Each structure stands twice: as C-alpha cells, then as structure tokens.
Amino acid sequence: MTKADSPLDVVVLGAGFGGLYAVHRFREDGLETLALEAAPDVGGAWYWNRYPGARCDVESLAYCYSFSPIIDAEWKWSERYAARDEIYRYLQWVADRLELRRDIRFNSTLIKATFEERDNLWTFETKDGDVYQSRHFVSAAGPITTPIFPEIEGLHDFEGELMHTARWPEEEPDFCGKRVGVIGTGSSGTQLIPIVAAQCEHLSVFLRTPNYHSPALNGPIEPEDQLWWESNREDIRQQLHKGRRSGSGDLRLDAETNDTKFHYAEEFTPEQRKAVFEKRWACGGASLAFMFRDIMTNKELNDEVSDFLREKIKETVDDPEDAEKLTPKFPFGTKRLTVGTNYLETFNRDNVELVDVKSNPIDRVTENGVIVNGQQIELDTLICASGFDALTGTLSRIEVRGKDGQLLGEEWSSGVQSHLGITINGYPNMYLIGGPLSPSVLTNVVRTNEMQVDWIADLIGFIKNRSYQRCEAKVEAQTGWGQEVNDAAKGTLWEHAESWYVGANVPGKPRQLLAYIGGFNAYNRRCIAEREQSYPSYTFCKQAQG
C-alpha cells in the first residue's frame, strides 16, 4: 500500500477529455493535482470504445480542445468525422505535449472515496490498495463509461465469443466464416454492423428499438478545408461558445447559409422546410437535429422531420417488412440520432438477417446461440452493443461517502440531485464534470467540459484565496436547480422520452431526465451569474467540523 506524504490539492477521477484538461488547468493554477485512471492509458471512453467503425458524430474540427494555441497550431485532423483511433492518438499526443502523464496514475481503479469531516479532506482508496488524500475531489468519470449487458437469461452461458462494444478485445476478432449476432442498434451498433456484415458469413441483428439514422458522409479534410478553418476558427468558436452553433451539424453550412436553428418553423412554408431537410440530409452527420429552434416543442414540425427520416428508411431498405421494423415510432430527438456509413444499406445484403426482438423478445441464450420465438439461431460470436448506465453509473458503483457517511449510489437510487450538475449537497469539495443535470451529452461534450473545468477552477481559487476549508451546495439551491431542469423540459417532447437520456435502458433506474436541455448558452449564463455573485448557492467554512 502506498500513501501520499501530505494531502494533495485536487484528485481528479479519469483521464479522458475532461480529466486531461482538469489536470492541465489545476496545475496551471499552482494546485498539486493527481488523476486516477482505471485504464492503462489516457482517452476515457475513447480508450475503451475501440470496436470496428467507432467514430465521433461531431465534426473533428469542433470536437477538440480550444484552450491551447499550441494544440491548435500543431495538430491537424485528417477526417471530417474522426475515427476512434485518431481521437485516441490526439489525446495521447495532448497528454505528451503538455506533459500531463507525470500527474496521472494509470491502471488505478478507484473503489472508495470518503469525505473526512474532522479535517475536511477526501480519502481515496484504489483497487490495488493505494491511498491518497486531497482537499478537493473532481470527478471526470464521463457520462458513458459503465457498459451494461442486456438482461437475457443464459447470456453468460454462451460458449462462443461474447463481447461488448465498450470493452472490445485488444486483439481484433476475426469474423471470417463466422455466424455473428449483434444486440443493439444505437450509435455503437449502427457503426459496427456494416463492418461486421462485410466480414462474416452471416449476421443476425437483434433489433429492440429502431432509431432515426443519418448518413455521416464522411471524408478527408483537404488543405483548403484546413485553411478555411484556420481563417474562421476563432469566430466559429465564439459562436459555439454563445450557443449560436452546435458543432454537431455542418460547420461550413452553418457558416455560409442562414442557420435555421435560430428560426421557428412557422417562418418557413412546408416546401421551404422540406428543402431545409433535404439540404441537411445531403450534408450528412447530425445536422438534422439542429434545423429549427422549436424542433422539440413543435409537435407538427417534429412529425414532419420524423416522417422525412422514416421515408428515407423506406427509400433505402429494399424489403418493406425490414423497412417497417427499422422505422421508429417515437418523436425525433427523444433518443440520440445515430450517424454512420452504410447502416441502412447493410440490410439489403444477402448475409444479413433482421430479427425483431421487440415483438418477440429473446427467450434465452444457449451455449450455441440465441432462441427467439422458440427457434434457435446458431451463433459463433455474440456482440452486445447494449449501451451504458449513463451519467450516474460509474460514481454509483464506487463507494463515495459524504460528510455524514451517506453513500452516493444509494441516494441516487431514488433520483439524482445536484446543483448545476457540478456539486452535490452533503458532499463538500466534490465537483462533477459532465455530470447528471448538466447539459453534458446534449451539447458538444468537449466544449462543455472545458467550461465546467474553468468554472470549478475559479471556485477552488475563490475558496483558496479566502482561506476556506470547505464548500458545499445549499439544499435549497440544489432543489431549485432540479426544478429548473424539470421546468426546461415542460411542454417539450422530452416529456415523452424513453431512452438512456432518462435512464430507461437500465432496469430499476428511476425515470428522470438526466441532462439539462436548456442548451449550453443558457447554462453558461447561469454558471457565470453564480460566480459573479460570489457563489450565493454555497456555504463556506474555515474550520474542520470534527
């Protein structure tokens, strides 16, 4: 067992996008900082999610750090939508270029974090028995870190290859000549399925809930694209910061045309709206999700978009029965739009079978395959693209104990509460990056991570400069923020969501909208107001309480 000689200023959990920037920013502020990372390298979700076809659905020029002129000058992206391996190399390079590795402990799985009230310190214990203490605890565990397997009888009795997209083998599996099954058609599944189908003898896709889908239309970033970006980068980033862009659409389209995201549908005729849909479709990517500002409040508009995408499925998939199975019935936007290459076209292949397990759920998994509706489908490999216990899963599985010994996972089991998605009453000097009830997964995650790290750093600076020992969100502030999150969703189609955004994919998880839907700009203004008013939502003290 090892133990730090004296308490650190900050312990950061995780070394993905949020954790790496946190280490850099806190270190720049003169704080003694250490990050604990369970993986053997940096990357967070981009370390673990190395399945074939893994790729970001936000443009790489926007899905990257903006805080460092050095990084801007020296790194060049190769594709419009970066593949997992390029994003992973980028984060490795950032860690090396900024010399962050010396403040990260890899292969270090946190199992317990306890707030010691007698001295206002957090104590951390890792799986290997290492012990650390710090004044502040910053969780950058990530919103999609803890994978879940589907709850199917006999799943782990399967004697073939059983794998999860989020824990992909380091040695690439060989699917040649094999019968493969895939459970799940969310973002991971829709990226994986076309590649596996092209390699295997036969692919069975077990479809539970179909999703709206858009082609990525990915391509290389040409020299002229890079020059355009360097000329317009600062202006676009300012607009991103002000919420005038999403970064998930088409950067050039948004820059060179009238961005309809900031118009209401009623300002356009039905024919003009259809033209917008077609233009966005032709651009590819997730730009369809950012067409009009009332896309989640105007049911008639949402129906138009939903029907447009449903028609694209019918136009692409040859078999009418398969097309119908692949057609979503829920409102557009209440589940994440999937983006990929040749996903729908894959169902036109002779070696691909679509199995509707919504109408006829999987009975059980056997040693040799999957039984559906009494019939066994023989498999050599079974891949679970079944998603994550998003936003709350990782911290809920760690023994995080607050000032009165209460367990965070138990408190969250009846519903999440936090203030600004950053702090939690009862857990002093603890802060979340990309946590529940912040915009997190509904925004450009990298941009929101940077903003939250900077806000947390400013708060820690406020505490340090005034010789405070402890900072804690007030109960009434936390309750008020929860009400703001709920109020933002009222009257919107989010009230009808049945997805991981509300925890619907995890049996027994409370149904609750886990992200603030008001957008980055409104959230940022709210956080700035808190800071400029000297943090009225918090209590501070200078002495230990023991």
Coordinates of C-alpha atoms in Angstrom, one line a residue:
M1 CA 0.0 0.0 0.0
T2 CA 1.2 3.5 -0.8
K3 CA 0.0 6.8 0.6
A4 CA 0.8 10.3 -0.3
D5 CA 3.0 12.0 2.3
S6 CA 0.7 15.0 2.5
P7 CA -2.7 15.9 1.1
L8 CA -2.9 16.9 -2.5
D9 CA -4.9 19.9 -3.5
V10 CA -7.0 18.0 -6.1
V11 CA -7.6 14.4 -7.1
V12 CA -9.2 14.0 -10.5
L13 CA -11.1 10.8 -11.4
G14 CA -10.5 10.0 -15.1
A15 CA -8.1 10.9 -17.9
G16 CA -10.4 11.5 -20.8
F17 CA -11.2 14.9 -22.4
G18 CA -12.4 16.4 -19.1
G19 CA -9.8 14.8 -16.9
L20 CA -6.9 15.8 -19.0
Y21 CA -7.9 19.4 -19.2
A22 CA -8.7 19.4 -15.5
V23 CA -5.1 18.3 -14.7
H24 CA -3.7 20.9 -17.0
R25 CA -5.9 23.8 -15.7
F26 CA -5.4 23.0 -12.0
R27 CA -1.7 22.6 -12.5
E28 CA -1.5 26.0 -14.2
D29 CA -3.3 27.4 -11.2
G30 CA -0.5 26.1 -9.0
L31 CA -2.5 23.2 -7.4
E32 CA -0.9 19.9 -6.6
T33 CA -3.0 17.6 -8.7
L34 CA -3.2 13.9 -9.4
A35 CA -5.5 12.0 -11.7
L36 CA -6.6 8.4 -11.1
E37 CA -7.3 6.4 -14.3
A38 CA -8.5 2.8 -14.4
A39 CA -7.3 2.3 -18.0
P40 CA -3.6 1.8 -18.9
D41 CA -3.6 5.0 -21.0
V42 CA -5.4 8.3 -21.5
G43 CA -8.6 8.5 -23.5
G44 CA -11.6 7.7 -21.3
A45 CA -14.4 6.5 -23.4
W46 CA -12.2 6.7 -26.5
Y47 CA -9.8 4.3 -24.9
W48 CA -12.4 1.6 -24.2
N49 CA -14.7 2.0 -27.3
R50 CA -12.4 0.6 -29.9
Y51 CA -14.9 -1.6 -31.8
P52 CA -14.7 -1.6 -35.6
G53 CA -16.3 1.6 -37.0
A54 CA -16.1 3.6 -33.8
R55 CA -16.2 7.2 -34.8
C56 CA -17.3 10.6 -33.4
D57 CA -20.6 12.1 -34.8
V58 CA -19.4 15.6 -34.1
E59 CA -17.1 17.3 -36.6
S60 CA -13.5 16.8 -35.5
L61 CA -12.7 20.5 -36.0
A62 CA -15.3 21.2 -33.3
Y63 CA -14.8 18.0 -31.2
C64 CA -11.4 19.0 -29.8
Y65 CA -9.8 21.3 -27.3
S66 CA -10.0 25.1 -27.7
F67 CA -7.9 26.3 -24.7
S68 CA -4.4 25.9 -26.2
P69 CA -2.9 27.8 -29.1
I70 CA -0.1 25.1 -29.1
I71 CA -2.6 22.3 -29.8
D72 CA -4.4 24.4 -32.4
A73 CA -1.1 25.1 -34.2
E74 CA 0.4 21.6 -34.1
W75 CA -2.4 19.2 -34.6
K76 CA -4.3 18.6 -37.9
W77 CA -7.3 16.4 -38.2
S78 CA -7.4 14.1 -41.2
E79 CA -11.2 13.5 -41.5
R80 CA -14.4 15.4 -41.1
Y81 CA -15.6 12.9 -38.5
A82 CA -12.6 11.4 -36.7
A83 CA -12.3 7.7 -36.2
R84 CA -11.7 6.4 -32.7
D85 CA -8.1 5.7 -33.3
E86 CA -7.4 9.2 -34.4
I87 CA -9.2 10.7 -31.4
Y88 CA -7.2 8.3 -29.1
R89 CA -3.9 9.4 -30.8
Y90 CA -5.0 13.0 -30.3
L91 CA -5.5 12.6 -26.6
Q92 CA -2.2 10.7 -26.2
W93 CA -0.4 13.5 -28.1
V94 CA -2.1 16.2 -25.9
A95 CA -1.0 14.3 -22.7
D96 CA 2.6 14.1 -24.0
R97 CA 2.7 17.6 -25.5
L98 CA 1.5 19.2 -22.2
E99 CA 3.5 16.7 -20.1
L100 CA 0.4 15.6 -18.2
R101 CA 1.3 11.9 -17.7
R102 CA 3.5 12.6 -14.7
D103 CA 0.4 13.6 -12.8
I104 CA -1.7 10.6 -13.8
R105 CA -1.7 7.2 -12.2
F106 CA -2.8 4.6 -14.8
N107 CA -4.3 1.1 -14.0
S108 CA -5.6 2.8 -10.9
T109 CA -9.2 1.9 -10.2
L110 CA -10.9 3.9 -7.6
I111 CA -13.1 1.8 -5.3
K112 CA -13.7 4.2 -2.4
A113 CA -13.8 8.0 -1.8
T114 CA -14.7 9.2 1.7
F115 CA -15.1 12.8 3.0
E116 CA -13.4 13.1 6.4
E117 CA -15.2 15.8 8.2
R118 CA -12.7 16.1 11.0
D119 CA -10.1 17.6 8.7
N120 CA -12.2 18.4 5.6
L121 CA -10.2 16.0 3.4
W122 CA -11.2 13.4 0.8
T123 CA -9.6 10.0 1.3
F124 CA -9.3 7.7 -1.8
E125 CA -8.6 4.0 -2.0
T126 CA -7.8 2.1 -5.2
K127 CA -8.3 -1.5 -6.1
D128 CA -4.5 -2.1 -5.6
G129 CA -4.6 -0.7 -2.1
D130 CA -3.1 2.8 -2.8
V131 CA -4.4 5.6 -0.6
Y132 CA -4.4 9.3 -1.3
Q133 CA -5.9 12.4 0.3
S134 CA -6.8 15.7 -1.2
R135 CA -8.7 18.9 -0.4
H136 CA -10.9 18.7 -3.5
F137 CA -12.3 15.8 -5.5
V138 CA -13.2 16.3 -9.2
S139 CA -14.9 13.5 -11.0
A140 CA -14.3 13.4 -14.7
A141 CA -15.6 9.8 -14.9
G142 CA -17.5 10.5 -18.1
P143 CA -21.2 10.1 -19.0
I144 CA -20.7 6.9 -21.0
T145 CA -18.2 4.9 -19.0
T146 CA -20.0 2.0 -17.4
P147 CA -21.3 -0.5 -20.0
I148 CA -24.3 -2.7 -19.4
F149 CA -25.1 -6.1 -20.8
P150 CA -28.7 -6.9 -21.7
E151 CA -30.6 -8.8 -19.0
I152 CA -31.2 -12.0 -21.0
E153 CA -31.5 -15.5 -19.5
G154 CA -28.4 -17.6 -20.2
L155 CA -26.3 -14.8 -21.7
H156 CA -23.1 -15.8 -19.9
D157 CA -23.7 -19.5 -20.7
F158 CA -22.8 -18.8 -24.3
E159 CA -19.7 -20.8 -25.3
G160 CA -18.8 -18.8 -28.3
E161 CA -17.2 -15.3 -28.3
L162 CA -19.2 -12.9 -26.1
M163 CA -18.1 -9.3 -26.2
H164 CA -19.4 -5.8 -25.6
T165 CA -18.6 -2.9 -27.9
A166 CA -17.4 -0.8 -24.9
R167 CA -14.9 -3.5 -23.8
W168 CA -13.6 -4.6 -27.2
P169 CA -10.7 -7.1 -27.2
E170 CA -7.3 -5.5 -27.9
E171 CA -6.6 -8.2 -30.4
E172 CA -9.1 -7.7 -33.2
P173 CA -11.5 -10.6 -33.6
D174 CA -11.6 -12.5 -36.9
F175 CA -15.2 -12.8 -38.2
C176 CA -14.4 -14.5 -41.4
G177 CA -16.6 -17.6 -42.0
K178 CA -18.5 -17.0 -38.7
R179 CA -22.1 -16.6 -37.7
V180 CA -22.3 -13.4 -35.7
G181 CA -25.2 -11.8 -33.7
V182 CA -25.4 -8.2 -32.7
I183 CA -27.8 -7.0 -29.9
G184 CA -28.4 -3.2 -30.1
T185 CA -28.8 -0.6 -32.8
G186 CA -27.9 2.6 -31.1
S187 CA -24.8 4.6 -32.0
S188 CA -22.3 1.8 -31.4
G189 CA -24.4 -0.8 -33.2
T190 CA -25.1 1.2 -36.2
Q191 CA -21.4 1.9 -36.7
L192 CA -20.3 -1.7 -36.1
I193 CA -22.9 -3.6 -38.0
P194 CA -21.9 -2.6 -41.6
I195 CA -18.2 -3.6 -41.0
V196 CA -19.0 -6.9 -39.3
A197 CA -21.5 -7.7 -42.1
A198 CA -18.8 -7.3 -44.7
Q199 CA -16.5 -9.7 -42.9
C200 CA -18.7 -12.5 -41.5
E201 CA -20.5 -15.4 -43.2
H202 CA -23.9 -14.5 -41.7
L203 CA -25.0 -11.6 -39.4
S204 CA -28.2 -11.6 -37.3
V205 CA -29.1 -8.2 -36.0
F206 CA -31.4 -8.4 -32.9
L207 CA -33.4 -5.2 -33.1
R208 CA -35.1 -4.0 -30.0
T209 CA -35.8 -0.3 -30.6
P210 CA -35.1 1.2 -34.1
N211 CA -33.5 4.6 -34.2
Y212 CA -33.6 7.6 -36.6
H213 CA -30.5 7.5 -38.7
S214 CA -28.5 9.9 -40.8
P215 CA -25.6 9.1 -43.1
A216 CA -22.2 10.5 -42.0
L217 CA -21.0 11.3 -45.5
N218 CA -17.5 11.4 -44.0
G219 CA -14.5 12.5 -46.0
P220 CA -10.9 13.8 -45.7
I221 CA -10.1 17.3 -44.5
E222 CA -8.4 18.8 -47.6
P223 CA -5.8 21.5 -47.4
E224 CA -8.3 24.1 -48.4
D225 CA -10.6 23.0 -45.6
Q226 CA -7.8 23.4 -43.1
L227 CA -7.1 26.9 -44.4
W228 CA -10.8 27.8 -44.2
W229 CA -10.9 26.5 -40.6
E230 CA -7.8 28.5 -39.5
S231 CA -9.3 31.7 -41.0
N232 CA -12.7 31.2 -39.4
R233 CA -11.8 29.2 -36.2
E234 CA -12.0 32.0 -33.6
D235 CA -15.2 33.4 -35.0
I236 CA -16.8 29.9 -35.1
R237 CA -15.6 29.1 -31.6
Q238 CA -17.1 32.4 -30.3
Q239 CA -20.4 31.4 -31.9
L240 CA -20.1 27.9 -30.4
H241 CA -19.5 29.4 -27.0
K242 CA -22.5 31.7 -27.3
G243 CA -24.7 28.8 -28.4
R244 CA -25.0 30.1 -32.0
R245 CA -23.7 26.8 -33.3
S246 CA -24.0 23.2 -32.3
G247 CA -20.7 21.8 -33.7
S248 CA -22.7 18.7 -34.5
G249 CA -24.0 20.0 -37.8
D250 CA -22.0 21.1 -40.8
L251 CA -19.6 23.9 -39.9
R252 CA -19.5 25.2 -43.5
L253 CA -23.2 25.0 -44.0
D254 CA -23.8 26.9 -40.7
A255 CA -21.2 29.5 -41.6
E256 CA -22.2 30.2 -45.2
T257 CA -26.0 29.9 -45.0
N258 CA -28.8 31.2 -42.8
D259 CA -28.7 28.8 -39.9
T260 CA -32.3 27.8 -39.3
K261 CA -31.5 26.6 -35.8
F262 CA -32.3 30.1 -34.7
H263 CA -35.6 30.4 -36.6
Y264 CA -39.0 29.0 -35.9
A265 CA -40.7 26.6 -38.3
E266 CA -43.6 28.9 -38.8
E267 CA -41.2 31.4 -40.6
F268 CA -41.0 28.9 -43.4
T269 CA -43.5 27.3 -45.7
P270 CA -43.9 23.5 -45.7
E271 CA -42.0 23.4 -49.0
Q272 CA -39.2 25.6 -47.6
R273 CA -38.9 23.3 -44.6
K274 CA -38.7 20.3 -46.8
A275 CA -35.9 21.9 -48.7
V276 CA -34.1 22.5 -45.4
F277 CA -34.5 18.9 -44.5
E278 CA -33.1 17.8 -47.8
K279 CA -30.1 20.1 -47.6
R280 CA -29.2 19.0 -44.2
W281 CA -29.6 15.3 -45.3
A282 CA -27.3 16.0 -48.2
C283 CA -24.7 17.4 -45.8
G284 CA -24.8 14.3 -43.6
G285 CA -23.9 13.9 -40.0
A286 CA -26.1 15.0 -37.1
S287 CA -27.1 18.4 -38.6
L288 CA -30.7 17.3 -38.9
A289 CA -31.0 17.6 -35.1
F290 CA -30.3 21.3 -35.3
M291 CA -32.6 22.5 -38.0
F292 CA -35.1 24.7 -36.2
R293 CA -35.1 26.1 -32.7
D294 CA -38.6 24.6 -32.0
I295 CA -37.9 21.1 -33.1
M296 CA -38.5 19.7 -29.6
T297 CA -41.5 21.9 -28.8
N298 CA -43.5 22.0 -32.0
K299 CA -45.2 18.6 -32.5
E300 CA -46.2 19.3 -36.0
L301 CA -42.6 20.2 -37.0
N302 CA -41.3 17.2 -35.2
D303 CA -43.8 15.0 -37.1
E304 CA -42.5 16.4 -40.4
V305 CA -38.9 15.7 -39.5
S306 CA -39.8 12.2 -38.2
D307 CA -41.8 11.4 -41.4
F308 CA -38.9 12.7 -43.5
L309 CA -36.5 10.3 -41.9
R310 CA -39.0 7.5 -41.9
E311 CA -39.4 7.9 -45.7
K312 CA -35.6 7.8 -46.1
I313 CA -35.6 4.3 -44.4
K314 CA -38.3 3.1 -46.9
E315 CA -36.3 4.5 -49.8
T316 CA -33.1 2.8 -48.7
V317 CA -34.1 -0.6 -47.4
D318 CA -35.4 -2.9 -50.2
D319 CA -37.5 -5.3 -48.1
P320 CA -40.7 -3.5 -47.0
E321 CA -41.0 -5.7 -43.9
D322 CA -37.5 -4.9 -42.8
A323 CA -38.0 -1.2 -43.5
E324 CA -41.1 -1.2 -41.3
K325 CA -39.2 -2.9 -38.5
L326 CA -36.4 -0.3 -38.8
T327 CA -38.9 2.6 -38.6
P328 CA -39.0 4.4 -35.3
K329 CA -42.4 5.4 -33.9
F330 CA -41.3 7.8 -31.2
P331 CA -40.7 11.6 -31.6
F332 CA -37.5 12.6 -33.3
G333 CA -34.8 13.8 -30.8
T334 CA -36.0 11.9 -27.8
K335 CA -33.4 9.3 -28.5
R336 CA -30.0 10.1 -29.9
L337 CA -29.9 10.3 -33.6
T338 CA -27.5 7.7 -34.9
V339 CA -24.9 8.6 -37.6
G340 CA -23.0 6.1 -39.7
T341 CA -21.9 4.8 -43.0
N342 CA -24.0 2.2 -45.0
Y343 CA -26.0 1.2 -42.0
L344 CA -29.4 1.0 -43.6
E345 CA -27.9 -0.3 -46.8
T346 CA -26.5 -3.2 -44.9
F347 CA -29.9 -4.7 -44.5
N348 CA -30.0 -5.2 -48.3
R349 CA -27.1 -7.8 -48.1
D350 CA -27.9 -11.4 -48.6
N351 CA -26.0 -12.4 -45.5
V352 CA -27.8 -10.1 -43.1
E353 CA -30.9 -11.1 -41.2
L354 CA -33.0 -8.6 -39.2
V355 CA -34.6 -10.2 -36.1
D356 CA -37.4 -8.2 -34.4
V357 CA -37.0 -8.9 -30.7
K358 CA -39.4 -6.1 -29.7
S359 CA -42.4 -8.1 -30.9
N360 CA -40.8 -11.5 -30.0
P361 CA -38.2 -10.9 -27.2
I362 CA -35.2 -13.2 -27.0
D363 CA -36.3 -16.3 -24.9
R364 CA -32.8 -17.1 -23.8
V365 CA -29.2 -17.5 -24.8
T366 CA -27.8 -21.1 -25.0
E367 CA -24.3 -22.4 -25.3
N368 CA -24.6 -22.3 -29.1
G369 CA -26.8 -19.3 -29.9
V370 CA -30.0 -17.4 -29.2
I371 CA -33.6 -18.6 -29.0
V372 CA -36.2 -16.3 -30.4
N373 CA -39.9 -17.3 -30.6
G374 CA -38.9 -20.9 -29.9
Q375 CA -36.4 -21.1 -32.7
Q376 CA -32.6 -21.3 -32.1
I377 CA -30.3 -19.0 -34.2
E378 CA -26.9 -20.7 -34.2
L379 CA -24.0 -18.2 -33.5
D380 CA -20.2 -18.3 -33.2
T381 CA -20.0 -14.8 -31.9
L382 CA -22.4 -12.6 -29.9
I383 CA -21.8 -8.9 -29.7
C384 CA -23.6 -6.7 -27.2
A385 CA -23.9 -3.1 -28.4
S386 CA -26.2 -2.5 -25.4
G387 CA -25.1 0.8 -24.2
F388 CA -24.3 2.3 -20.8
D389 CA -25.6 3.1 -17.4
A390 CA -25.2 6.7 -18.5
L391 CA -24.3 9.8 -16.4
T392 CA -24.7 8.1 -13.0
G393 CA -23.5 4.6 -13.4
T394 CA -19.8 5.0 -12.7
L395 CA -20.0 7.0 -9.5
S396 CA -22.9 4.9 -8.3
R397 CA -20.7 1.8 -8.4
I398 CA -17.8 3.5 -6.4
E399 CA -18.2 3.7 -2.7
V400 CA -18.5 7.5 -2.5
R401 CA -19.4 8.6 1.0
G402 CA -20.3 12.1 2.0
K403 CA -19.9 14.1 5.2
D404 CA -22.3 12.0 7.2
G405 CA -21.2 8.7 5.8
Q406 CA -24.1 8.6 3.3
L407 CA -23.5 6.6 0.2
L408 CA -23.9 8.5 -3.1
G409 CA -25.1 5.4 -5.1
E410 CA -27.9 4.8 -2.5
E411 CA -29.0 8.5 -2.7
W412 CA -29.0 8.4 -6.5
S413 CA -31.0 5.2 -6.5
S414 CA -34.2 7.2 -5.8
G415 CA -33.3 10.1 -8.1
V416 CA -30.4 12.4 -8.9
Q417 CA -30.0 15.7 -7.3
S418 CA -27.2 18.2 -7.9
H419 CA -26.6 21.9 -8.2
L420 CA -25.7 23.0 -11.8
G421 CA -24.8 19.4 -12.4
I422 CA -21.5 20.2 -10.7
T423 CA -21.9 19.9 -6.9
I424 CA -24.0 17.8 -4.5
N425 CA -25.3 18.8 -1.1
G426 CA -23.7 16.5 1.5
Y427 CA -20.5 16.0 -0.5
P428 CA -18.3 19.1 0.3
N429 CA -15.4 20.0 -2.0
M430 CA -16.6 17.5 -4.6
Y431 CA -17.3 18.5 -8.2
L432 CA -18.6 16.8 -11.4
I433 CA -17.5 17.3 -15.0
G434 CA -20.1 16.1 -17.4
G435 CA -22.3 15.0 -14.6
P436 CA -26.1 14.5 -14.4
L437 CA -28.3 17.5 -14.6
S438 CA -25.8 19.5 -16.6
P439 CA -26.0 19.9 -20.4
S440 CA -23.3 17.2 -20.9
V441 CA -24.4 14.7 -23.5
L442 CA -26.8 17.2 -25.2
T443 CA -24.0 19.6 -26.1
N444 CA -20.6 19.4 -27.6
V445 CA -19.1 17.4 -24.7
V446 CA -15.5 18.8 -25.1
R447 CA -16.7 22.4 -25.1
T448 CA -18.9 21.9 -22.0
N449 CA -16.1 20.0 -20.2
E450 CA -13.7 23.0 -20.7
M451 CA -16.4 25.4 -19.5
Q452 CA -17.1 23.3 -16.4
V453 CA -13.4 22.8 -15.6
D454 CA -12.8 26.5 -15.8
W455 CA -15.8 27.2 -13.5
I456 CA -14.6 24.6 -11.0
A457 CA -11.1 26.0 -11.0
D458 CA -12.5 29.5 -10.4
L459 CA -14.5 28.2 -7.4
I460 CA -11.5 26.4 -6.0
G461 CA -9.5 29.6 -6.4
F462 CA -12.2 31.5 -4.6
I463 CA -12.0 29.0 -1.7
K464 CA -8.3 29.1 -1.5
N465 CA -7.9 32.9 -1.7
R466 CA -10.3 33.3 1.3
S467 CA -8.7 30.5 3.3
Y468 CA -11.9 28.5 3.3
Q469 CA -11.6 24.8 4.1
R470 CA -14.9 23.7 2.8
C471 CA -17.5 24.5 0.2
E472 CA -20.9 22.8 -0.1
A473 CA -24.0 23.5 -2.2
K474 CA -27.1 24.6 -0.2
V475 CA -30.1 22.2 -0.1
E476 CA -32.4 24.9 -1.4
A477 CA -30.1 25.8 -4.3
Q478 CA -29.9 22.1 -5.3
T479 CA -33.7 21.7 -5.1
G480 CA -34.1 24.9 -7.1
W481 CA -31.7 23.7 -9.8
G482 CA -33.6 20.4 -10.1
Q483 CA -36.8 22.4 -10.6
E484 CA -35.1 24.5 -13.3
V485 CA -34.0 21.3 -15.1
N486 CA -37.6 19.9 -14.9
D487 CA -39.1 23.2 -15.9
A488 CA -36.9 23.4 -19.0
A489 CA -38.4 20.2 -20.2
K490 CA -42.1 21.1 -19.6
G491 CA -44.1 21.4 -22.7
T492 CA -41.5 19.8 -24.8
L493 CA -41.3 16.4 -26.5
W494 CA -38.6 15.5 -23.9
E495 CA -41.5 14.6 -21.6
H496 CA -42.1 11.6 -23.8
A497 CA -38.5 10.4 -23.9
E498 CA -37.9 6.6 -23.4
S499 CA -34.2 6.4 -23.7
W500 CA -30.9 6.4 -21.8
Y501 CA -31.4 10.2 -21.5
V502 CA -34.0 9.3 -18.8
G503 CA -32.4 6.0 -17.6
A504 CA -35.0 3.9 -19.4
N505 CA -32.3 1.4 -20.6
V506 CA -31.4 0.3 -17.1
P507 CA -33.9 -1.9 -15.3
G508 CA -34.9 -0.3 -11.9
K509 CA -33.2 3.0 -12.6
P510 CA -35.5 6.0 -11.7
R511 CA -37.1 7.7 -14.7
Q512 CA -35.7 11.2 -14.7
L513 CA -34.3 13.5 -17.4
L514 CA -30.6 13.3 -16.6
A515 CA -29.4 16.3 -18.7
Y516 CA -30.3 19.9 -18.7
I517 CA -32.0 20.6 -22.1
G518 CA -31.8 24.4 -22.0
G519 CA -28.7 24.5 -24.0
F520 CA -25.1 25.5 -23.5
N521 CA -25.6 29.2 -23.7
A522 CA -28.4 29.4 -21.0
Y523 CA -26.4 27.0 -18.8
N524 CA -23.2 29.0 -19.2
R525 CA -25.0 32.3 -18.3
R526 CA -26.4 30.6 -15.2
C527 CA -23.0 29.5 -14.1
I528 CA -21.4 32.9 -14.8
A529 CA -24.1 34.6 -12.7
E530 CA -23.3 32.2 -9.8
R531 CA -19.6 33.1 -10.0
E532 CA -20.1 36.8 -10.4
Q533 CA -22.4 36.9 -7.4
S534 CA -19.7 35.2 -5.3
Y535 CA -21.4 31.9 -5.1
P536 CA -24.6 32.6 -3.2
S537 CA -25.8 29.0 -3.6
Y538 CA -22.9 27.7 -1.4
T539 CA -21.9 27.6 2.2
F540 CA -18.2 28.0 3.1
C541 CA -16.4 27.5 6.4
K542 CA -12.8 27.9 7.6
Q543 CA -12.6 25.3 10.3
A544 CA -12.8 21.5 10.4
Q545 CA -16.0 20.2 11.8
G546 CA -14.8 17.2 13.8

